[in-house]
Short mmCIF file of C-alpha atoms in Angstrom, two decimals:
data_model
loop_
_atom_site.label_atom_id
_atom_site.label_comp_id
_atom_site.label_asym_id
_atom_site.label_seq_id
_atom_site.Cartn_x
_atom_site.Cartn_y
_atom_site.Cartn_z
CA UNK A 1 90.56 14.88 164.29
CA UNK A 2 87.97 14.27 161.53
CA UNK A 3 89.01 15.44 158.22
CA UNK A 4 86.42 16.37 155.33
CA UNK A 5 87.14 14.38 152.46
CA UNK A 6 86.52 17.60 150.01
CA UNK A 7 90.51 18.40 151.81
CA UNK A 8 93.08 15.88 151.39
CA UNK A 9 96.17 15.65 152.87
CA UNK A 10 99.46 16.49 151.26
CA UNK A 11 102.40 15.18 152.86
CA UNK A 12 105.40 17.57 153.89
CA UNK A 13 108.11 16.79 151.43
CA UNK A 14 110.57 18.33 154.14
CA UNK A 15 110.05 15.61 156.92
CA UNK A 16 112.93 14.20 158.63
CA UNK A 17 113.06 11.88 161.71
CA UNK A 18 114.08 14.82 163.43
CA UNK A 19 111.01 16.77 162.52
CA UNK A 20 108.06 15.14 162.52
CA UNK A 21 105.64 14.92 158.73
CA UNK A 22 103.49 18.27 158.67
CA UNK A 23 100.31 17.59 157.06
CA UNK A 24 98.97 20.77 154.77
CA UNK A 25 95.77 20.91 153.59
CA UNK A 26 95.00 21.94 149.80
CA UNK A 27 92.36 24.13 151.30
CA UNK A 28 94.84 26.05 153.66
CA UNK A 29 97.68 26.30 150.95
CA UNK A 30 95.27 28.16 148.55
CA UNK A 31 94.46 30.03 151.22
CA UNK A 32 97.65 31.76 151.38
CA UNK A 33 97.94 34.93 149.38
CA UNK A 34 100.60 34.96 146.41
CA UNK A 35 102.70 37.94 146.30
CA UNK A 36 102.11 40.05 142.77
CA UNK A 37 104.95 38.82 140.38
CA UNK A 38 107.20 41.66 139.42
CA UNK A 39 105.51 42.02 136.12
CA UNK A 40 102.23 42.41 137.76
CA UNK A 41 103.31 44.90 139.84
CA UNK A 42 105.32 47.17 136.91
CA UNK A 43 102.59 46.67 134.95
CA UNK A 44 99.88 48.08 137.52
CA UNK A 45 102.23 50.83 138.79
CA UNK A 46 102.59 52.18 134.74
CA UNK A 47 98.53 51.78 134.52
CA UNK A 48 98.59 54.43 137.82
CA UNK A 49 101.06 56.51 136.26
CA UNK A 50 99.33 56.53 132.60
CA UNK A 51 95.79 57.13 134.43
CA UNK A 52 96.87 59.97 136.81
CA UNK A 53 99.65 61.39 134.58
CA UNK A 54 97.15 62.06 132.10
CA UNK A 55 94.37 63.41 134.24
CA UNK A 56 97.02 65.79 135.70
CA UNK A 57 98.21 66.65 132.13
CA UNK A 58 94.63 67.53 131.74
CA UNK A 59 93.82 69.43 134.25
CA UNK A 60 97.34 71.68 133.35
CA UNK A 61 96.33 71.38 129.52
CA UNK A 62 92.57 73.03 129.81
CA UNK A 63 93.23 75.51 132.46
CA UNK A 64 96.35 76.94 130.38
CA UNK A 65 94.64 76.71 127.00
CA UNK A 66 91.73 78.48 128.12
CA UNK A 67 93.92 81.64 129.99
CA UNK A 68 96.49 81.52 127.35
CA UNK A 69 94.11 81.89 124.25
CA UNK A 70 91.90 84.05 126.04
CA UNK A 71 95.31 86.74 127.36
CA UNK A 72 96.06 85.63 123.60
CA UNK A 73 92.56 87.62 122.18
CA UNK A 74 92.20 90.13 124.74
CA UNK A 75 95.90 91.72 125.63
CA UNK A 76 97.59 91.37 122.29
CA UNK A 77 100.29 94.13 121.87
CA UNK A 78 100.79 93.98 117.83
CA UNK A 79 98.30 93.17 114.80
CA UNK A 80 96.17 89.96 115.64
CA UNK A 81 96.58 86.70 114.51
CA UNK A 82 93.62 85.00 112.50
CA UNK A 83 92.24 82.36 114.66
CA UNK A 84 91.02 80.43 111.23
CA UNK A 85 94.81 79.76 110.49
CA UNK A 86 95.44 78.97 113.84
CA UNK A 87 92.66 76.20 114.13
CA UNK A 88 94.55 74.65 110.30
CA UNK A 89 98.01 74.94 111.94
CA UNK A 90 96.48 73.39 115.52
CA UNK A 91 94.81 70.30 112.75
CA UNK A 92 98.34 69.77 110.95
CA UNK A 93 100.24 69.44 113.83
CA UNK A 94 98.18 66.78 115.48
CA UNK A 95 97.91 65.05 112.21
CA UNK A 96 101.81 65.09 112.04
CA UNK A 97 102.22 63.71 115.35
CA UNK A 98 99.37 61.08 114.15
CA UNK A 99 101.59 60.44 111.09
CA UNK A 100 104.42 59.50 113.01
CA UNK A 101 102.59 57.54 115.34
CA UNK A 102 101.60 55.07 112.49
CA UNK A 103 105.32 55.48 110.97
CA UNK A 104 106.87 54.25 114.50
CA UNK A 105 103.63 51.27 114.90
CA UNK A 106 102.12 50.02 112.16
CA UNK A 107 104.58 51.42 109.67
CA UNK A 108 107.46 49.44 112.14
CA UNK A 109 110.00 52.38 111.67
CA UNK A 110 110.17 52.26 108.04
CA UNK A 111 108.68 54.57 104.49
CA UNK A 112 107.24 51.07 102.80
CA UNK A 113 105.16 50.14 105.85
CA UNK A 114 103.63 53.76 106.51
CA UNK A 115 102.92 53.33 102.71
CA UNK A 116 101.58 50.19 103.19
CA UNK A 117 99.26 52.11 105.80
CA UNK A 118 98.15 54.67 103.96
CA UNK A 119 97.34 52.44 101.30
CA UNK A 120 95.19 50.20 103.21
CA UNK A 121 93.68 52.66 105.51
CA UNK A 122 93.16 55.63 103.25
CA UNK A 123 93.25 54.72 99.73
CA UNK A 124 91.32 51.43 99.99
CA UNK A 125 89.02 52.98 102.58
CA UNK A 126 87.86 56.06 101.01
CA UNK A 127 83.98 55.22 102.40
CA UNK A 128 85.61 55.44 105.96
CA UNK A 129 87.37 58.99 105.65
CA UNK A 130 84.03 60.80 103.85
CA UNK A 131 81.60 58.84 106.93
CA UNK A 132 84.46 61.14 109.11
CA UNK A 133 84.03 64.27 106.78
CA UNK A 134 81.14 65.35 109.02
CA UNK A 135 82.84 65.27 112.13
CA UNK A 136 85.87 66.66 110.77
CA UNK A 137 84.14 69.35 109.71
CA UNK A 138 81.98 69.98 112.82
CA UNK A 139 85.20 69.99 114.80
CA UNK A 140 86.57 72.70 112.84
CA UNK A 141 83.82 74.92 113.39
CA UNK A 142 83.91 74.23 116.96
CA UNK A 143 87.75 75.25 117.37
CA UNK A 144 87.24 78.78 115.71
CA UNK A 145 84.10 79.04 118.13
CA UNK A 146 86.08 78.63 120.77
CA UNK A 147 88.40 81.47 119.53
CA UNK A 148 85.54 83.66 119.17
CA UNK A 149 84.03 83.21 122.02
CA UNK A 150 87.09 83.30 123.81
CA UNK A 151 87.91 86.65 122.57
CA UNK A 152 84.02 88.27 123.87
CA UNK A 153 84.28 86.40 126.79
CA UNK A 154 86.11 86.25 130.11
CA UNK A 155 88.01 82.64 130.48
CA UNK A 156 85.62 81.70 133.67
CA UNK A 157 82.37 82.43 132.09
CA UNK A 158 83.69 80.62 129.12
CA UNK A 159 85.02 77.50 131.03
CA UNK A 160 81.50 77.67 133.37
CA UNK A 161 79.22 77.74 130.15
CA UNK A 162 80.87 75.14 128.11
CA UNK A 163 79.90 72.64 130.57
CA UNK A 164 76.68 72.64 128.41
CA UNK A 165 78.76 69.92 126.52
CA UNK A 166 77.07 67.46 128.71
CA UNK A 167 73.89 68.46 128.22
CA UNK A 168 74.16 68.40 124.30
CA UNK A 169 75.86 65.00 124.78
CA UNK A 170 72.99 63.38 126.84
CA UNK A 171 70.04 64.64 124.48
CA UNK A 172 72.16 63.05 121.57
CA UNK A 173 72.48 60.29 122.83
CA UNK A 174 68.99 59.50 123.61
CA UNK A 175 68.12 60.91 120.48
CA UNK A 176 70.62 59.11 118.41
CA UNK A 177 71.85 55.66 120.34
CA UNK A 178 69.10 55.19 122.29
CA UNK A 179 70.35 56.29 125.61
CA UNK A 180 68.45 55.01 128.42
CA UNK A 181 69.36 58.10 131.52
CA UNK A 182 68.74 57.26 135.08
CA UNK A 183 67.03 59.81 137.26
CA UNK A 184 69.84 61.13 138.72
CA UNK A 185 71.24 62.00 135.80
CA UNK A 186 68.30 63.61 134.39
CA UNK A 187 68.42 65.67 137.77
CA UNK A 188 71.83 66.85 137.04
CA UNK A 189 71.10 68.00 133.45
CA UNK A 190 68.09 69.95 134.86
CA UNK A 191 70.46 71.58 137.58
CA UNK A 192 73.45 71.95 134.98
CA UNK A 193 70.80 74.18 132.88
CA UNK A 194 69.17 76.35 135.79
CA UNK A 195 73.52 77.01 136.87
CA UNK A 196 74.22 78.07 133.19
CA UNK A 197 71.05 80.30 133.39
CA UNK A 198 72.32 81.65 136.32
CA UNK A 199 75.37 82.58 135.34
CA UNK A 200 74.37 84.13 131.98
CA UNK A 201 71.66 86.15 133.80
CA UNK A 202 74.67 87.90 135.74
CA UNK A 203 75.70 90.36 133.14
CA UNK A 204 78.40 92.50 133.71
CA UNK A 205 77.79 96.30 133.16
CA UNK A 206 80.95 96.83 131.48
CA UNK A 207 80.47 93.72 128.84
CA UNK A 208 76.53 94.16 128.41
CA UNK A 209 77.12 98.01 127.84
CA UNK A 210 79.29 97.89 125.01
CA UNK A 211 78.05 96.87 121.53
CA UNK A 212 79.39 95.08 118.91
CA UNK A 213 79.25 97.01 115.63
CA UNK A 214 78.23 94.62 113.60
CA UNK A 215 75.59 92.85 115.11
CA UNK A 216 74.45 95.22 117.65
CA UNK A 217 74.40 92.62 120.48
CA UNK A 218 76.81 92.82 123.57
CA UNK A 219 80.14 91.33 123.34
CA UNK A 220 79.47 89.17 126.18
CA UNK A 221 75.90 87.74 124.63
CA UNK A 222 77.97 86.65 121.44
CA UNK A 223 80.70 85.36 123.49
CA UNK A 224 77.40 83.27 124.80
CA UNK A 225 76.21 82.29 121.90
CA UNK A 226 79.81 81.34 120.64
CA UNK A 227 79.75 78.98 123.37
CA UNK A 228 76.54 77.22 123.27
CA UNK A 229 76.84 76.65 119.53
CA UNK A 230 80.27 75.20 120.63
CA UNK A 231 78.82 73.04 123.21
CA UNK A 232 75.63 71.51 120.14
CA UNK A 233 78.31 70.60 117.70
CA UNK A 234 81.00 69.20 120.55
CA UNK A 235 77.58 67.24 122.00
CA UNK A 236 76.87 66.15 118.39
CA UNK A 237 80.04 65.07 117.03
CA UNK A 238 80.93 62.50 120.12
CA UNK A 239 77.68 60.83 120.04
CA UNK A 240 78.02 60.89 116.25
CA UNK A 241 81.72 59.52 115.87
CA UNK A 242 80.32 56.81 118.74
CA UNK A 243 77.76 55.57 116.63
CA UNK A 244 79.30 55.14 113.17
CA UNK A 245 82.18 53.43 115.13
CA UNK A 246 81.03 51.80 117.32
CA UNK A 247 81.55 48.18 115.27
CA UNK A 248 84.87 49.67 114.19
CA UNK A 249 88.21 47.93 115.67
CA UNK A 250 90.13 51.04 113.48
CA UNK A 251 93.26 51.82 115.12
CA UNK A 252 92.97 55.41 117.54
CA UNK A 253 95.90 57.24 115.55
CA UNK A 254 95.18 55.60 111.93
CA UNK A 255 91.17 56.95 112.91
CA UNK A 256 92.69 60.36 114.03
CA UNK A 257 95.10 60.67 110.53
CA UNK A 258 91.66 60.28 108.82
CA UNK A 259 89.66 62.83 110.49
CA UNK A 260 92.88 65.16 110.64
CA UNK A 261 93.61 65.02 106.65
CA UNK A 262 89.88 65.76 106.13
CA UNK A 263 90.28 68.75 109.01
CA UNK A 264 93.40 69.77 107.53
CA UNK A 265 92.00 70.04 104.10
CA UNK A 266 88.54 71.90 104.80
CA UNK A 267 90.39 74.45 107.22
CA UNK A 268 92.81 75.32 104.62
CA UNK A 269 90.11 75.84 102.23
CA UNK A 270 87.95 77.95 104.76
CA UNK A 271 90.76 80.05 105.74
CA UNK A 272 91.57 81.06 102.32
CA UNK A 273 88.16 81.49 101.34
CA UNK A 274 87.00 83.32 104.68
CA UNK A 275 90.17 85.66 105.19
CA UNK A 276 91.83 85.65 101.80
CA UNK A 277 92.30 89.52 101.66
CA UNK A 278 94.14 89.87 105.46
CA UNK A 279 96.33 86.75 104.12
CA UNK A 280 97.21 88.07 100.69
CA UNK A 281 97.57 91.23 102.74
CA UNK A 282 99.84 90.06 105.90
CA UNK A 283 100.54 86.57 105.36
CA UNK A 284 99.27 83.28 106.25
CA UNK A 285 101.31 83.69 109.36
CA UNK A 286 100.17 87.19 110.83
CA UNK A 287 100.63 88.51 114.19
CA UNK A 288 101.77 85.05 115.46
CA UNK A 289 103.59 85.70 118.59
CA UNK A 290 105.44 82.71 120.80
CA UNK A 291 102.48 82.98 123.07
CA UNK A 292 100.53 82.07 119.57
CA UNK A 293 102.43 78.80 119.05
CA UNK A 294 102.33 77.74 122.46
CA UNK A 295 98.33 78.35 122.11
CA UNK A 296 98.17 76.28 119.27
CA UNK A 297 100.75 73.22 121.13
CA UNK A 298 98.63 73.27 123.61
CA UNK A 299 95.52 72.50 121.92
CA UNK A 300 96.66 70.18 119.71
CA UNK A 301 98.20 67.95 122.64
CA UNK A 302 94.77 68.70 124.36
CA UNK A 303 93.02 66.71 121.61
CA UNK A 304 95.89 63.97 121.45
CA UNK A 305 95.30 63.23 125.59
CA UNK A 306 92.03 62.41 124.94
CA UNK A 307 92.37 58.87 124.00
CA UNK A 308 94.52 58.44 127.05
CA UNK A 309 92.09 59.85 129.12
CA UNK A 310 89.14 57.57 127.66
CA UNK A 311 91.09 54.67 128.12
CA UNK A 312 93.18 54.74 131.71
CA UNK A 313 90.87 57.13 133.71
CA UNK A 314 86.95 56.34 135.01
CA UNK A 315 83.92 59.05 134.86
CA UNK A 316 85.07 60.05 138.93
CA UNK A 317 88.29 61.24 137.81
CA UNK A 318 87.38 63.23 135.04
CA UNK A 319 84.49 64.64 137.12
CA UNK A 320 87.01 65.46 139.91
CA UNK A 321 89.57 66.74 136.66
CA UNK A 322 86.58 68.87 135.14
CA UNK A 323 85.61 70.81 138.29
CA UNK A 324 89.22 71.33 139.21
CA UNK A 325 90.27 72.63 136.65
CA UNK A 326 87.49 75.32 136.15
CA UNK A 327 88.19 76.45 139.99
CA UNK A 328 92.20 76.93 138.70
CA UNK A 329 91.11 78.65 135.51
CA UNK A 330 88.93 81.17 137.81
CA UNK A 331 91.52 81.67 140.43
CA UNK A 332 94.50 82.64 137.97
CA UNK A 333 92.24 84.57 136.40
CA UNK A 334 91.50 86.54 139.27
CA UNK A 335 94.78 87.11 139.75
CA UNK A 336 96.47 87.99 136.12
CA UNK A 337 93.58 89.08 134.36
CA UNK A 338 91.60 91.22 137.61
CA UNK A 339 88.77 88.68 137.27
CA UNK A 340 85.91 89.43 140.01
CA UNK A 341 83.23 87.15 139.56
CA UNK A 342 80.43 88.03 141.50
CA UNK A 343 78.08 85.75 143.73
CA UNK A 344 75.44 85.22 141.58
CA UNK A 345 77.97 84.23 138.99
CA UNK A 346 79.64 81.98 142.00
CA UNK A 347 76.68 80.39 143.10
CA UNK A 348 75.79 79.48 139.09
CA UNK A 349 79.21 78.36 138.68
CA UNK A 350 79.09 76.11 141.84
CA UNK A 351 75.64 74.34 140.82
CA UNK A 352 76.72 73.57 137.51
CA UNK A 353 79.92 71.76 138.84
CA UNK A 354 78.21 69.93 141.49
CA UNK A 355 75.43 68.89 138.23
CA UNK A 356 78.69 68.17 135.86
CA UNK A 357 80.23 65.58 138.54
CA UNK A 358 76.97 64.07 139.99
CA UNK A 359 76.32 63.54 135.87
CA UNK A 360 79.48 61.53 135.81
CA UNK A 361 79.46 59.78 138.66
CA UNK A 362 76.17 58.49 138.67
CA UNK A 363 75.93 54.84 139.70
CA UNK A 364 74.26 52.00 137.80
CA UNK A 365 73.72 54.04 134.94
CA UNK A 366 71.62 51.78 132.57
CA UNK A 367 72.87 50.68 129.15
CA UNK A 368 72.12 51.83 125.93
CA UNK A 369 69.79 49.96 123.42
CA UNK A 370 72.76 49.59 121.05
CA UNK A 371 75.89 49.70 123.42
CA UNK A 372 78.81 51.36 121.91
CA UNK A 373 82.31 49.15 121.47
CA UNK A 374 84.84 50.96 124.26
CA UNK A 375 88.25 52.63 123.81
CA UNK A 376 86.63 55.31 121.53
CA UNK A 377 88.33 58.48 121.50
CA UNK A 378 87.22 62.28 120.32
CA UNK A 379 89.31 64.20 117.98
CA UNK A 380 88.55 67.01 120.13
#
């Protein structure tokens, strides 16, 4: 049988005279799969676990936060709590958990090395935490949006509307990085806009007939408002934080610690400044409740996921995460809150989930001018 040269022969090292010489070509032996090694295969199997753990965490996080702060605003028995110090309490315990972070890594386990840290990251750096001053900031408005909107508005509407994140986020980017959007994607933002105008259009008669004494306006159209201005500054802040980092190889928890002492600071500040006669009144601490704490724990891990989420799970799973977890939000709320959406509202609702994940799963997206460096996470 004519061999091609390309293939030699290797000889059988087992051969006997009993058993004739078998003669293996290179070609076939490569051509045998090779079983994973065992630390192949541990270290796919805690990839899966990190990816989908997190996604699932995610899904659990957002639809409790939303129905928890919202019960949290609407059904509170005793005097309520000020959602400015709950936003500064939210900020210091995610920069605590950041702080220990860098104590356990970079600080290996000891007070010198997190000094050593905080020297080198914070005090030598001080043109790094003011460039993150403007996020910070924008972040901290958005949180005590969220509370107000979340106490004018029903948690569905609320979880619906917000999807206008995307929108805000692709304009930005364009505008800012030099986003280049495919058609399909420019398709979903146009459908994403026409659902949210949907839903908005279907006012409720007992929201849009009650008016807020201030203002004048329905409670619903602030809760609205509250939303979209949510949605601009969320939109803003990624695309921001993207592009001044995008050259940056700054560790995720020693970047977090510097937004977080700059969030921590400001919110203080604004709290005192904004509600400084109900705390020199009440307390700092007023009308927090367990339900309260467990608010603020749950938005603060929230925020902590996301650089999990960014870095183990692709644009399909969040899509799929995204639209499941408004469907939960609307179907608990339906049946602890009395939630009856009705089928305008559905029909809105449904186009701007199909929008949100045909947005993130579009294929062959093309690449910005400038592309951004990976692995960047929002202090969200």
């Amino acid at each position: 049988m004519n061999r091609s040269p390309s293939t030699p022969n290797v000889p059988d090292p087992t051969a006997t005279p009993d058993r004739p010489s078998r003669e293996i070509t290179l070609e076939a032996a490569d051509a045998v799969p090779k079983p994973p090694t065992p630390s192949k295969r541990h270290k796919t199997m805690v990839t899966l676990c990190l990816r989908y753990g997190s996604l699932a965490f995610l899904v659990a996080q957002d639809t409790a936060l939303v129905l928890l702060l919202r019960y949290s605003r609407a059904h509170a028995t005793g005097p309520m709590y000020l959602s400015s110090t709950a936003v500064c309490c939210m900020e210091a315990l995610k920069l605590t958990v950041c702080a220990l972070m860098l104590f356990v890594g970079e600080g290996r386990g000891t007070v010198s090395g997190l000094a050593d840290v905080v020297k080198r990251e914070f005090v030598e750096k001080p043109h790094e935490v003011a460039r993150l001053a403007v996020p910070s900031l924008l972040y901290l408005l958005q949180n005590n949006l969220l509370y107000f909107a979340l106490s004018n508005l029903a948690a569905t509407p609320y979880k619906v509307t917000y999807n206008l994140k995307i929108l805000t986020s692709a304009l930005f980017s364009v505008i800012l990085l030099g986003q280049k959007l495919t058609r399909r994607k420019w398709t979903a933002l146009v459908l994403l806009f026409v659902g949210v105008t949907i839903v908005q259009s279907d006012k409720r008669e007992d929201a849009a007939a009650v008016a807020h004494e201030e203002t004048g306006l329905g409670y619903q159209t602030l809760g609205f408002m509250a939303v979209v201005a949510a949605a601009v500054t969320s939109g803003f802040c990624g695309v921001y934080q993207q592009r001044i980092l995008q050259s940056s190889g700054t560790n995720m928890w020693v970047r977090n610690a510097q937004m977080g002492i700059t969030s921590v600071t400001i919110g203080i500040a604004a709290a005192c400044y904004k509600d400084r006669a109900a705390i020199a009144a009440d307390g700092f601490f007023q009308g927090y409740t367990p339900l309260v704490w467990t608010v603020i724990v749950i938005q603060a891990a929230g925020g902590l996921n996301v650089a999990f989420i960014l870095k183990y799970a692709d644009n399909i799973l969040k899509g799929f995460a995204a639209a499941f977890s408004t469907v939960a939000s609307c179907v608990l709320e339906m049946l602890i809150m009395h939630f009856r959406p009705t089928p305008m509202f559905l029909a809105g609702g449904v186009l701007i989930n199909v929008a949100a994940y045909a947005y993130n799963t579009s294929p062959g997206a093309a690449r910005p001018e400038r592309p951004p460096q990976p692995g960047r996470d929002s202090n969200v």
